[in-house]
Coordinates of C-alpha atoms in Angstrom, one line a residue:
Chain A
M221 CA -18.7 -62.0 -7.3
K222 CA -17.9 -60.8 -10.7
K223 CA -16.1 -57.8 -9.3
I224 CA -13.9 -59.9 -7.1
L225 CA -13.0 -62.1 -10.1
L226 CA -12.2 -58.9 -12.0
I227 CA -9.9 -57.6 -9.3
I228 CA -8.1 -60.9 -9.0
G229 CA -7.7 -60.9 -12.7
V230 CA -6.2 -57.5 -12.7
I231 CA -3.8 -58.3 -9.9
S232 CA -2.7 -61.5 -11.5
L233 CA -2.1 -59.6 -14.7
L234 CA 0.0 -57.1 -12.8
I235 CA 2.0 -59.9 -11.2
S236 CA 2.7 -61.5 -14.5
M237 CA 3.7 -58.2 -16.0
R238 CA 6.4 -57.8 -13.3
P239 CA 8.9 -60.3 -14.7
I240 CA 8.7 -58.7 -18.1
L241 CA 9.6 -55.4 -16.6
G242 CA 11.9 -57.0 -14.1
L243 CA 14.0 -58.4 -17.0
T244 CA 15.2 -55.0 -18.0
S245 CA 15.7 -53.7 -14.5
A246 CA 17.7 -56.9 -13.5
S247 CA 20.2 -56.3 -16.3
N248 CA 20.8 -52.8 -14.8
T249 CA 21.4 -54.1 -11.3
V250 CA 23.9 -56.6 -12.5
E251 CA 26.3 -53.8 -13.2
T252 CA 25.7 -52.0 -10.0
T253 CA 26.0 -55.0 -7.7
A254 CA 29.7 -55.3 -8.7
V255 CA 30.3 -51.8 -7.3
T256 CA 28.1 -52.2 -4.2
S257 CA 29.2 -55.7 -3.3
I258 CA 32.0 -54.2 -1.2
T259 CA 29.6 -52.5 1.1
E260 CA 26.9 -55.1 0.8
D261 CA 27.8 -57.0 3.9
E262 CA 27.8 -53.7 5.9
Q263 CA 24.4 -52.8 4.5
E264 CA 22.9 -56.0 5.7
D265 CA 23.4 -55.3 9.4
S266 CA 23.2 -51.5 9.2
F267 CA 19.6 -51.4 7.9
I268 CA 18.5 -49.8 11.2
S269 CA 21.4 -47.4 11.5
E270 CA 20.8 -46.4 7.9
G271 CA 17.3 -45.6 8.9
I272 CA 18.4 -43.6 11.9
S273 CA 20.9 -41.6 9.9
G274 CA 18.0 -40.8 7.5
V275 CA 16.0 -39.6 10.3
K276 CA 19.0 -37.6 11.6
Q277 CA 19.3 -36.0 8.2
F278 CA 15.7 -35.2 8.2
L279 CA 16.0 -33.7 11.6
S280 CA 18.9 -31.5 10.5
Y281 CA 16.6 -30.1 7.8
T282 CA 13.8 -29.2 10.2
G283 CA 13.2 -25.7 11.6
F284 CA 13.9 -26.9 15.1
A285 CA 17.5 -27.7 14.3
N286 CA 18.2 -24.5 12.4
A287 CA 16.3 -22.1 14.7
Q288 CA 18.3 -19.2 16.0
A289 CA 17.3 -16.6 18.6
G290 CA 16.8 -14.0 15.8
N291 CA 14.2 -16.2 14.0
I292 CA 12.3 -16.8 17.2
I293 CA 12.3 -13.0 18.0
M294 CA 11.1 -12.2 14.6
I295 CA 8.3 -14.8 14.7
V296 CA 7.1 -13.3 18.0
I297 CA 7.1 -9.9 16.4
G298 CA 5.1 -11.3 13.5
I299 CA 2.6 -12.7 15.9
V300 CA 2.4 -9.3 17.7
F301 CA 1.7 -7.6 14.3
I302 CA -1.2 -10.0 13.7
Y303 CA -2.4 -9.5 17.3
L304 CA -2.3 -5.7 16.9
G305 CA -4.1 -5.9 13.6
I306 CA -6.9 -8.2 14.9
K307 CA -7.3 -6.9 18.4
F308 CA -6.8 -3.2 18.0
D309 CA -7.8 -2.8 14.4
Y310 CA -4.6 -0.9 13.6
E311 CA -4.5 -1.1 9.8
P312 CA -5.4 -4.8 9.7
L313 CA -5.2 -4.9 5.9
L314 CA -1.5 -4.2 6.2
L315 CA -0.5 -5.7 9.5
I316 CA -2.0 -9.1 9.0
P317 CA -0.2 -9.8 5.6
I318 CA 3.0 -8.3 7.0
G319 CA 2.7 -10.3 10.2
V320 CA 2.2 -13.6 8.3
G321 CA 5.0 -12.6 6.0
V322 CA 7.3 -12.1 9.0
I323 CA 6.5 -15.6 10.2
I324 CA 7.0 -17.0 6.7
G325 CA 10.3 -15.2 6.2
N326 CA 11.7 -16.4 9.6
I327 CA 10.9 -20.1 9.4
P328 CA 14.4 -21.5 9.8
F329 CA 15.6 -23.5 6.8
V330 CA 18.8 -25.0 5.3
A331 CA 20.2 -22.5 2.8
G332 CA 20.7 -23.6 -0.8
N333 CA 17.3 -25.2 -1.5
Q334 CA 15.6 -22.2 -3.1
T335 CA 13.5 -21.6 0.0
G336 CA 14.3 -18.2 1.4
I337 CA 13.2 -14.9 0.0
Y338 CA 16.8 -13.9 -0.7
E339 CA 17.7 -17.1 -2.6
T340 CA 17.6 -16.7 -6.4
G341 CA 14.9 -18.9 -7.9
S342 CA 12.7 -19.3 -4.9
V343 CA 9.0 -18.4 -5.3
L344 CA 9.2 -15.8 -2.7
N345 CA 12.2 -14.3 -4.4
Y346 CA 10.2 -13.9 -7.6
L347 CA 7.3 -12.2 -5.8
Y348 CA 9.8 -10.0 -4.0
F349 CA 10.9 -8.8 -7.4
G350 CA 8.0 -6.5 -7.5
V351 CA 9.3 -4.8 -4.3
V352 CA 12.9 -4.7 -5.3
K353 CA 12.2 -3.2 -8.7
G354 CA 9.6 -0.9 -7.4
I355 CA 6.7 -2.3 -9.4
Y356 CA 4.1 -2.7 -6.6
P357 CA 4.1 0.9 -5.3
P358 CA 2.9 2.5 -8.5
L359 CA 0.1 -0.1 -8.8
I360 CA -1.0 0.6 -5.2
F361 CA -1.0 4.3 -6.1
L362 CA -3.3 3.6 -9.0
G363 CA -5.8 2.1 -6.6
I364 CA -5.4 4.9 -4.1
G365 CA -6.0 7.4 -6.8
A366 CA -9.2 5.6 -7.8
M367 CA -10.3 5.6 -4.2
T368 CA -9.5 9.1 -3.2
D369 CA -11.9 12.0 -3.4
F370 CA -9.9 15.2 -3.8
S371 CA -13.0 17.4 -3.6
S372 CA -12.2 18.8 -0.1
L373 CA -8.8 19.8 -1.4
I374 CA -10.3 21.5 -4.5
A375 CA -12.8 23.3 -2.3
N376 CA -10.1 24.7 0.0
P377 CA -6.8 24.7 -1.9
K378 CA -4.8 26.5 0.8
L379 CA -4.9 23.3 2.9
M380 CA -2.6 21.9 0.3
L381 CA 0.2 23.8 2.1
L382 CA -0.3 21.7 5.2
G383 CA 0.6 18.7 3.2
A384 CA 3.8 20.4 2.2
A385 CA 4.6 21.5 5.8
A386 CA 4.5 18.0 7.1
Q387 CA 7.2 17.0 4.6
I388 CA 9.7 18.6 6.9
G389 CA 9.6 15.2 8.6
V390 CA 11.1 13.7 5.5
F391 CA 14.0 16.1 5.3
G392 CA 14.5 16.3 9.1
T393 CA 14.9 12.5 9.3
F394 CA 17.2 12.6 6.3
L395 CA 19.5 15.0 8.2
G396 CA 19.2 12.8 11.3
A397 CA 20.2 9.7 9.4
L398 CA 23.2 11.6 8.0
Y399 CA 24.3 12.5 11.5
L400 CA 24.0 8.9 12.6
G401 CA 26.5 8.0 9.9
F402 CA 24.4 6.6 7.0
N403 CA 25.6 7.7 3.6
L404 CA 23.5 9.9 1.4
P405 CA 21.4 7.4 -0.6
E406 CA 20.6 5.4 2.5
A407 CA 19.8 8.6 4.5
G408 CA 17.4 9.6 1.7
A409 CA 15.6 6.3 1.8
I410 CA 15.4 6.4 5.6
G411 CA 14.1 10.0 5.5
I412 CA 11.1 9.1 3.4
I413 CA 9.7 7.2 6.4
G414 CA 8.6 10.7 7.5
G415 CA 6.4 10.8 4.5
A416 CA 4.2 8.2 6.3
D417 CA 3.4 6.6 3.1
G418 CA 4.2 2.9 2.7
P419 CA 4.3 2.6 -1.1
T420 CA 6.4 5.7 -1.5
A421 CA 8.9 4.5 1.2
I422 CA 9.2 1.1 -0.6
F423 CA 9.6 2.8 -4.0
L424 CA 12.3 5.2 -2.9
S425 CA 14.2 2.6 -0.8
S426 CA 14.1 0.1 -3.7
K427 CA 15.7 2.8 -5.9
L428 CA 18.3 4.1 -3.4
A429 CA 19.1 1.5 -0.7
N430 CA 18.6 -1.7 -2.6
G431 CA 22.0 -3.3 -2.0
V432 CA 22.9 -3.1 -5.6
N433 CA 23.7 0.5 -6.4
L434 CA 27.3 1.6 -6.1
L435 CA 28.4 4.6 -4.0
P436 CA 30.9 7.1 -5.4
D437 CA 33.7 5.5 -3.3
G438 CA 33.0 2.1 -4.9
T439 CA 31.2 0.3 -2.1
T440 CA 27.6 -0.9 -2.5
V441 CA 24.7 0.6 -0.5
K442 CA 23.1 -1.6 2.1
N443 CA 19.8 -3.3 1.5
L444 CA 17.4 -1.4 3.7
I445 CA 14.1 -2.0 1.9
G446 CA 12.9 -4.4 4.6
P447 CA 13.6 -2.3 7.7
I448 CA 12.4 0.9 6.0
A449 CA 9.1 -0.7 4.8
I450 CA 8.4 -2.3 8.2
A451 CA 9.2 0.9 10.0
A452 CA 7.0 2.9 7.7
Y453 CA 4.1 0.5 7.9
S454 CA 4.3 -0.1 11.6
Y455 CA 4.4 3.6 12.5
M456 CA 1.5 4.2 10.1
A457 CA -0.4 1.7 12.1
L458 CA 0.6 3.4 15.3
V459 CA -0.5 6.8 14.2
P460 CA -3.5 6.7 16.6
V461 CA -0.9 6.3 19.4
I462 CA 1.8 8.7 18.2
Q463 CA -0.2 11.7 17.1
P464 CA -2.7 12.6 19.9
P465 CA -0.1 13.5 22.6
I466 CA 1.7 15.8 20.1
M467 CA -1.5 17.4 19.1
K468 CA -2.4 18.1 22.7
L469 CA 1.0 19.5 23.4
L470 CA 1.1 22.0 20.5
T471 CA -2.5 23.3 20.5
T472 CA -4.5 25.2 23.1
K473 CA -8.0 24.3 24.1
N474 CA -9.4 27.3 22.2
E475 CA -7.6 26.4 19.0
R476 CA -9.0 22.9 19.1
L477 CA -12.5 24.4 19.4
I478 CA -12.2 26.3 16.2
R479 CA -15.0 25.4 13.8
M480 CA -14.3 25.6 10.2
K481 CA -17.0 26.5 7.7
P482 CA -18.1 23.6 5.6
P483 CA -16.3 23.2 2.3
R484 CA -18.2 24.3 -0.8
A485 CA -19.6 21.8 -3.2
V486 CA -17.2 20.9 -6.0
S487 CA -18.5 20.5 -9.5
Q488 CA -17.7 17.4 -11.6
K489 CA -15.8 19.6 -14.0
E490 CA -13.4 20.7 -11.3
K491 CA -12.9 17.1 -10.2
M492 CA -12.0 16.0 -13.7
I493 CA -9.7 18.9 -14.3
F494 CA -7.9 18.3 -11.0
P495 CA -6.0 15.1 -11.8
V496 CA -4.9 16.3 -15.2
V497 CA -3.6 19.7 -14.0
A498 CA -2.1 18.3 -10.9
L499 CA -0.4 15.5 -12.9
L500 CA 1.1 18.1 -15.3
L501 CA 2.2 20.6 -12.6
T502 CA 3.7 18.1 -10.1
T503 CA 5.5 15.9 -12.6
F504 CA 6.9 18.9 -14.4
I505 CA 8.3 20.1 -11.1
S506 CA 9.6 16.7 -10.0
P507 CA 9.7 14.2 -12.9
S508 CA 11.3 11.5 -10.8
S509 CA 8.1 11.1 -8.9
L510 CA 6.3 10.2 -12.2
P511 CA 5.7 6.5 -11.5
L512 CA 3.9 7.4 -8.3
L513 CA 2.1 10.6 -9.1
G514 CA 1.3 9.5 -12.7
M515 CA -0.5 6.5 -11.4
L516 CA -2.2 8.3 -8.6
F517 CA -3.7 10.9 -10.9
F518 CA -4.4 8.4 -13.6
G519 CA -6.4 6.4 -11.1
N520 CA -8.2 9.5 -10.0
L521 CA -9.1 10.4 -13.5
L522 CA -10.5 6.9 -14.0
K523 CA -12.8 7.6 -11.0
E524 CA -13.8 11.1 -11.9
S525 CA -14.2 10.9 -15.6
G526 CA -17.5 9.0 -15.2
R527 CA -16.9 7.0 -18.3
T528 CA -14.4 4.4 -17.0
E529 CA -16.2 3.2 -13.9
R530 CA -15.2 -0.4 -14.7
L531 CA -11.5 0.4 -14.7
A532 CA -11.8 2.5 -11.6
E533 CA -13.8 -0.2 -9.9
T534 CA -11.1 -2.8 -10.7
A535 CA -8.2 -0.5 -9.7
R536 CA -9.7 0.4 -6.3
T537 CA -10.9 -3.1 -5.4
K538 CA -9.4 -6.3 -6.9
M539 CA -6.2 -4.9 -8.2
I540 CA -5.1 -3.0 -5.1
D541 CA -6.1 -6.0 -3.0
I542 CA -4.0 -8.4 -5.0
V543 CA -1.0 -6.0 -4.9
T544 CA -1.5 -5.4 -1.2
I545 CA -1.4 -9.1 -0.5
L546 CA 1.8 -9.6 -2.5
L547 CA 3.4 -6.5 -1.1
G548 CA 2.5 -7.2 2.5
V549 CA 3.6 -10.8 2.5
T550 CA 6.9 -10.2 0.7
V551 CA 7.8 -7.1 2.7
G552 CA 7.1 -9.2 5.8
A553 CA 9.1 -12.1 4.6
S554 CA 12.0 -9.8 3.7
T555 CA 12.7 -9.5 7.5
Q556 CA 14.7 -12.7 7.5
A557 CA 16.4 -12.5 10.9
D558 CA 20.1 -12.8 9.7
I559 CA 19.6 -9.9 7.4
F560 CA 17.1 -7.8 9.3
I561 CA 18.3 -7.8 12.9
T562 CA 21.2 -5.4 12.7
K563 CA 22.2 -2.2 14.3
D564 CA 21.0 -0.3 11.2
S565 CA 17.5 -1.6 11.6
M566 CA 17.3 -0.5 15.2
L567 CA 18.6 3.0 14.2
I568 CA 16.0 3.1 11.3
F569 CA 13.2 2.3 13.8
G570 CA 14.4 5.1 16.1
L571 CA 14.6 7.6 13.2
G572 CA 11.2 6.5 12.0
A573 CA 9.5 7.3 15.3
I574 CA 11.3 10.7 15.3
S575 CA 10.3 11.4 11.7
F576 CA 6.6 10.9 12.5
V577 CA 6.9 13.3 15.5
I578 CA 8.7 15.9 13.4
A579 CA 6.2 15.6 10.6
T580 CA 3.2 15.9 12.9
M581 CA 4.7 18.9 14.6
G582 CA 5.5 20.5 11.3
G583 CA 1.9 20.3 10.2
L584 CA 0.5 21.6 13.4
I585 CA 2.9 24.5 13.7
F586 CA 2.3 25.5 10.1
A587 CA -1.4 25.4 10.6
K588 CA -1.0 27.8 13.5
F589 CA 1.2 29.9 11.4
M590 CA -1.4 30.1 8.6
N591 CA -4.0 31.1 11.2
L592 CA -2.0 34.3 11.8
F593 CA -3.0 35.5 8.4
L594 CA -6.5 34.2 8.2
K595 CA -9.5 36.0 9.7
G596 CA -13.0 35.2 10.9
D597 CA -14.5 31.9 9.9
N598 CA -11.7 31.3 7.4
K599 CA -9.5 30.3 10.3
I600 CA -8.4 26.7 10.3
N601 CA -8.4 24.3 13.2
P602 CA -4.7 23.6 13.7
L603 CA -5.5 20.0 14.5
I604 CA -6.0 19.3 10.8
G605 CA -2.3 20.2 10.3
A606 CA -1.4 16.9 11.9
S607 CA -3.1 15.0 9.1
G608 CA -0.6 16.5 6.6
V609 CA 1.6 13.4 7.3
S610 CA -0.2 11.2 4.7
A611 CA -1.0 7.9 6.4
V612 CA -4.4 8.0 4.6
P613 CA -6.9 7.8 6.1
D614 CA -5.8 7.0 9.6
S615 CA -4.4 10.4 10.5
A616 CA -7.5 12.2 9.3
R617 CA -9.5 9.8 11.5
V618 CA -7.3 10.6 14.5
V619 CA -7.7 14.3 13.9
H620 CA -11.5 13.8 13.7
A621 CA -11.4 11.9 17.0
E622 CA -9.3 14.5 18.7
G623 CA -11.6 17.3 17.5
L624 CA -14.6 15.4 18.8
K625 CA -12.9 15.1 22.2
A626 CA -12.6 18.9 22.4
D627 CA -16.0 19.6 21.0
P628 CA -18.5 16.7 20.5
K629 CA -20.2 18.6 17.6
N630 CA -17.1 19.6 15.6
Y631 CA -16.7 17.2 12.7
L632 CA -13.3 17.7 11.2
L633 CA -13.1 14.6 9.0
M634 CA -13.8 16.3 5.7
H635 CA -11.5 19.1 6.5
A636 CA -8.7 16.8 7.6
M637 CA -8.9 14.7 4.4
A638 CA -7.6 17.7 2.4
P639 CA -4.2 17.9 4.0
N640 CA -4.2 14.2 4.2
V641 CA -4.3 13.7 0.5
A642 CA -2.1 16.7 0.0
G643 CA 0.4 14.8 2.2
V644 CA 0.4 11.9 -0.3
I645 CA 1.1 14.3 -3.1
G646 CA 3.7 16.1 -1.0
S647 CA 5.6 13.0 0.0
A648 CA 5.6 11.7 -3.6
I649 CA 7.1 15.0 -4.7
A650 CA 9.6 14.8 -1.9
A651 CA 10.5 11.3 -2.9
G652 CA 11.0 12.5 -6.5
I653 CA 13.3 15.3 -5.3
I654 CA 15.4 13.0 -3.2
L655 CA 15.6 10.5 -6.1
S656 CA 16.7 13.2 -8.5
F657 CA 19.4 14.4 -6.0
L658 CA 20.8 11.0 -5.0
G659 CA 19.6 8.5 -7.6
Chain B
M26 CA 26.5 8.2 -15.4
K27 CA 27.3 9.2 -11.9
T28 CA 27.5 12.8 -10.9
I29 CA 30.8 13.6 -9.2
L30 CA 30.1 15.1 -5.7
L31 CA 32.0 18.3 -5.2
Y32 CA 31.2 18.2 -1.5
T33 CA 33.2 15.8 0.5
D34 CA 31.3 16.7 3.6
V35 CA 28.1 14.6 3.6
L36 CA 26.3 16.9 6.1
D37 CA 26.8 20.0 3.9
E38 CA 25.2 18.1 1.0
G39 CA 22.5 17.1 3.4
Y40 CA 21.7 20.7 4.4
I41 CA 21.5 21.7 0.7
I42 CA 19.1 18.9 -0.1
L43 CA 17.1 19.8 3.0
M44 CA 16.7 23.4 1.9
T45 CA 16.1 22.9 -1.8
G46 CA 13.9 19.9 -1.2
L47 CA 11.6 21.7 1.2
L48 CA 11.5 24.7 -1.1
I49 CA 10.6 22.6 -4.1
V50 CA 7.9 20.7 -2.2
F51 CA 6.4 24.0 -1.0
G52 CA 6.8 25.6 -4.3
G53 CA 5.0 22.7 -6.0
L54 CA 2.1 22.6 -3.7
L55 CA 1.9 26.4 -3.6
L56 CA 1.6 26.4 -7.4
L57 CA -1.2 23.8 -7.2
T58 CA -2.9 25.9 -4.5
L59 CA -2.7 29.1 -6.5
F60 CA -4.0 27.3 -9.6
F61 CA -7.0 25.9 -7.9
K62 CA -7.7 29.1 -6.0
Y63 CA -7.4 31.5 -9.0
G64 CA -6.7 29.6 -12.2
L65 CA -9.4 27.1 -12.2
P66 CA -12.4 29.4 -11.4
F67 CA -11.1 31.6 -14.2
M68 CA -11.0 28.7 -16.6
L69 CA -14.5 27.6 -15.6
Y70 CA -15.7 31.2 -16.1
I71 CA -14.2 31.2 -19.6
Y72 CA -15.8 27.9 -20.3
K73 CA -19.1 29.2 -19.2
L74 CA -18.7 32.2 -21.5
I75 CA -17.9 30.0 -24.5
T76 CA -20.8 27.6 -23.9
K77 CA -23.3 30.2 -22.8
G78 CA -26.8 29.9 -24.0
P79 CA -27.8 32.0 -27.0
D80 CA -30.2 34.2 -25.1
K81 CA -28.0 34.8 -22.1
K82 CA -25.9 37.9 -21.7
V83 CA -22.3 37.8 -20.4
T84 CA -23.2 39.9 -17.4
E85 CA -25.8 37.3 -16.3
I86 CA -23.2 34.6 -15.8
S87 CA -21.7 34.8 -12.3
P88 CA -18.1 34.0 -11.9
T89 CA -18.6 32.6 -8.4
V90 CA -20.3 29.3 -7.5
N91 CA -23.2 29.1 -5.2
E92 CA -21.7 29.6 -1.8
N93 CA -24.8 28.4 0.1
F94 CA -24.6 24.9 -1.4
T95 CA -21.8 23.5 0.7
G96 CA -20.1 20.1 0.7
E97 CA -22.0 19.2 3.8
I98 CA -25.4 19.6 2.0
A99 CA -24.0 17.5 -0.9
A100 CA -22.9 14.8 1.6
A101 CA -26.3 14.8 3.3
I102 CA -28.1 14.4 0.0
S103 CA -25.8 11.7 -1.2
V104 CA -26.2 9.8 2.1
A105 CA -29.9 10.0 1.7
V106 CA -29.8 8.7 -1.9
H107 CA -27.4 6.0 -0.9
M108 CA -29.6 4.8 2.0
Y109 CA -32.7 5.0 -0.2
L110 CA -31.1 2.8 -2.9
D111 CA -29.7 0.5 -0.2
E112 CA -32.9 -0.2 1.5
Q113 CA -35.1 -0.7 -1.6
H114 CA -35.4 -4.4 -1.2
D115 CA -37.7 -4.0 1.7
N116 CA -40.8 -4.1 -0.5
E117 CA -39.9 -7.4 -2.1
N118 CA -42.6 -9.9 -3.0
A119 CA -42.5 -12.3 0.0
I120 CA -44.3 -15.2 -1.9
L121 CA -41.8 -17.8 -2.9
T122 CA -42.9 -20.2 -5.6
I123 CA -40.9 -23.0 -7.0
K124 CA -41.5 -23.4 -10.7
Q125 CA -41.1 -26.8 -12.1
A126 CA -38.4 -27.0 -14.7
R127 CA -39.4 -29.4 -17.5
K128 CA -36.5 -30.6 -19.5
M129 CA -36.6 -31.4 -23.1
Y130 CA -36.0 -35.0 -24.1
S131 CA -32.4 -35.7 -25.1
P132 CA -30.8 -39.1 -25.8
W133 CA -27.7 -37.8 -23.8
S134 CA -29.6 -37.9 -20.6
S135 CA -31.9 -40.8 -21.5
K136 CA -32.3 -43.6 -19.0
I137 CA -32.9 -46.1 -21.8
Y138 CA -29.4 -45.8 -23.0
G139 CA -27.7 -45.7 -19.6
A140 CA -24.8 -48.1 -19.0
Y141 CA -26.5 -49.6 -15.9
N142 CA -29.3 -51.1 -17.9
N143 CA -26.9 -53.7 -19.5
R144 CA -26.4 -55.5 -16.2
F145 CA -27.1 -59.2 -15.9

């Protein structure tokens, strides 16, 4: 009973308050009525039509009204990405963020409300900043460095050359892009898809084909970050589909049966020296790749030093996860249909497929070439050449699976990891070289 | 600062980049290969010489590492250790007891001073 009284009291207080407030607001309306009195009689009867026009305006802002065929196509592609990631387990950590990003980026909207990723001031635009300015890739490399075990490479240094051989895919694609009429910086950025390394591809394309740089003839380069990143990541996810046929084509049954002797154990000292020496050597050769390789070897030193386990742990778990989420979503969202669906993107996708094929072939053929000089149990199984196209660790897994198909007791995974990580180093060096030539 | 391109033909420039780029990538990784094949064992040998025990002679220190201890053996040992540490919880005490938690008296949580006691 008391509560009810209290409620009634509060309500009556509110009601009595209203005239006090109303006094001030009334004086305001006096002025405005003079202006609106002309339309007042119209307003009276058009209350319903006013409402309808409001609904109409709302409808014109919805996605249904603004949807274009391109948006729908891209949304379907996004859903396919998510499906591939979940159903077939093709790099789900990448495909699912990118797939959701593709959907987010292609929700139709009315321009000018700071919604889209390409509109200055929108939240997505700020997150995309890390892609455009090449901030995310070095951070990812830090995490990769803190994850990677270079010991199989240290145990068998000659496998490092396989990582170099696969970089022919980068330069082959570069030439192909030039033939198709892209100009030099754009071709350089497209070529790096052959490096099969997402962060490197984003890094290089954000430096060369970012839609800001000026060409010598005064025109700006096209913004190709979106298509290049999507091509690189989707072909990386498709490595288990692309590589096996090429492997079978270029190797004989006997070659696939070759068993390699197990790598020797590597001491902790060697593992600690490796990142420092490799950092010095590679960045002195190609200083432009410093952001990538510097971070990669820094991360590896954090892991191997044995004193900074906390930092290494953060770099390889939380930090790389956060950056992967941001990178995946924004790269996906950058595929806004009106910017993404162009002839150039289709050409880039074609070139990307070719670049993976060339890179795989380069690695395989060079492995066979090396076998000409090696004797006895030093011979290498040419299959591991295919993992020279970075795509860590998927291509090493593919090599392992192919090796098991030929001989169920031949475990190639440890051997394949060596050219695999060498491929990362190789493609970062290649990116640095292209950047120093064309940047 | 833009470098002025002497080559008007884009493809010529492309071939030059192709060749030099591949050479540099190969050169770089070849250098790394050579270092880790020859340079690093030598460095480690020198390190062993410097830090050798007082009673050891130089000839006793072998420059090569133990060839029989391969990465496979190391992997097997580390898997065993990992599995051992991972399955340690098997011997846990299965008796669960709930200890009663006695709280100290505090006027902040006292029921005497609660707001609900003042009802009428």
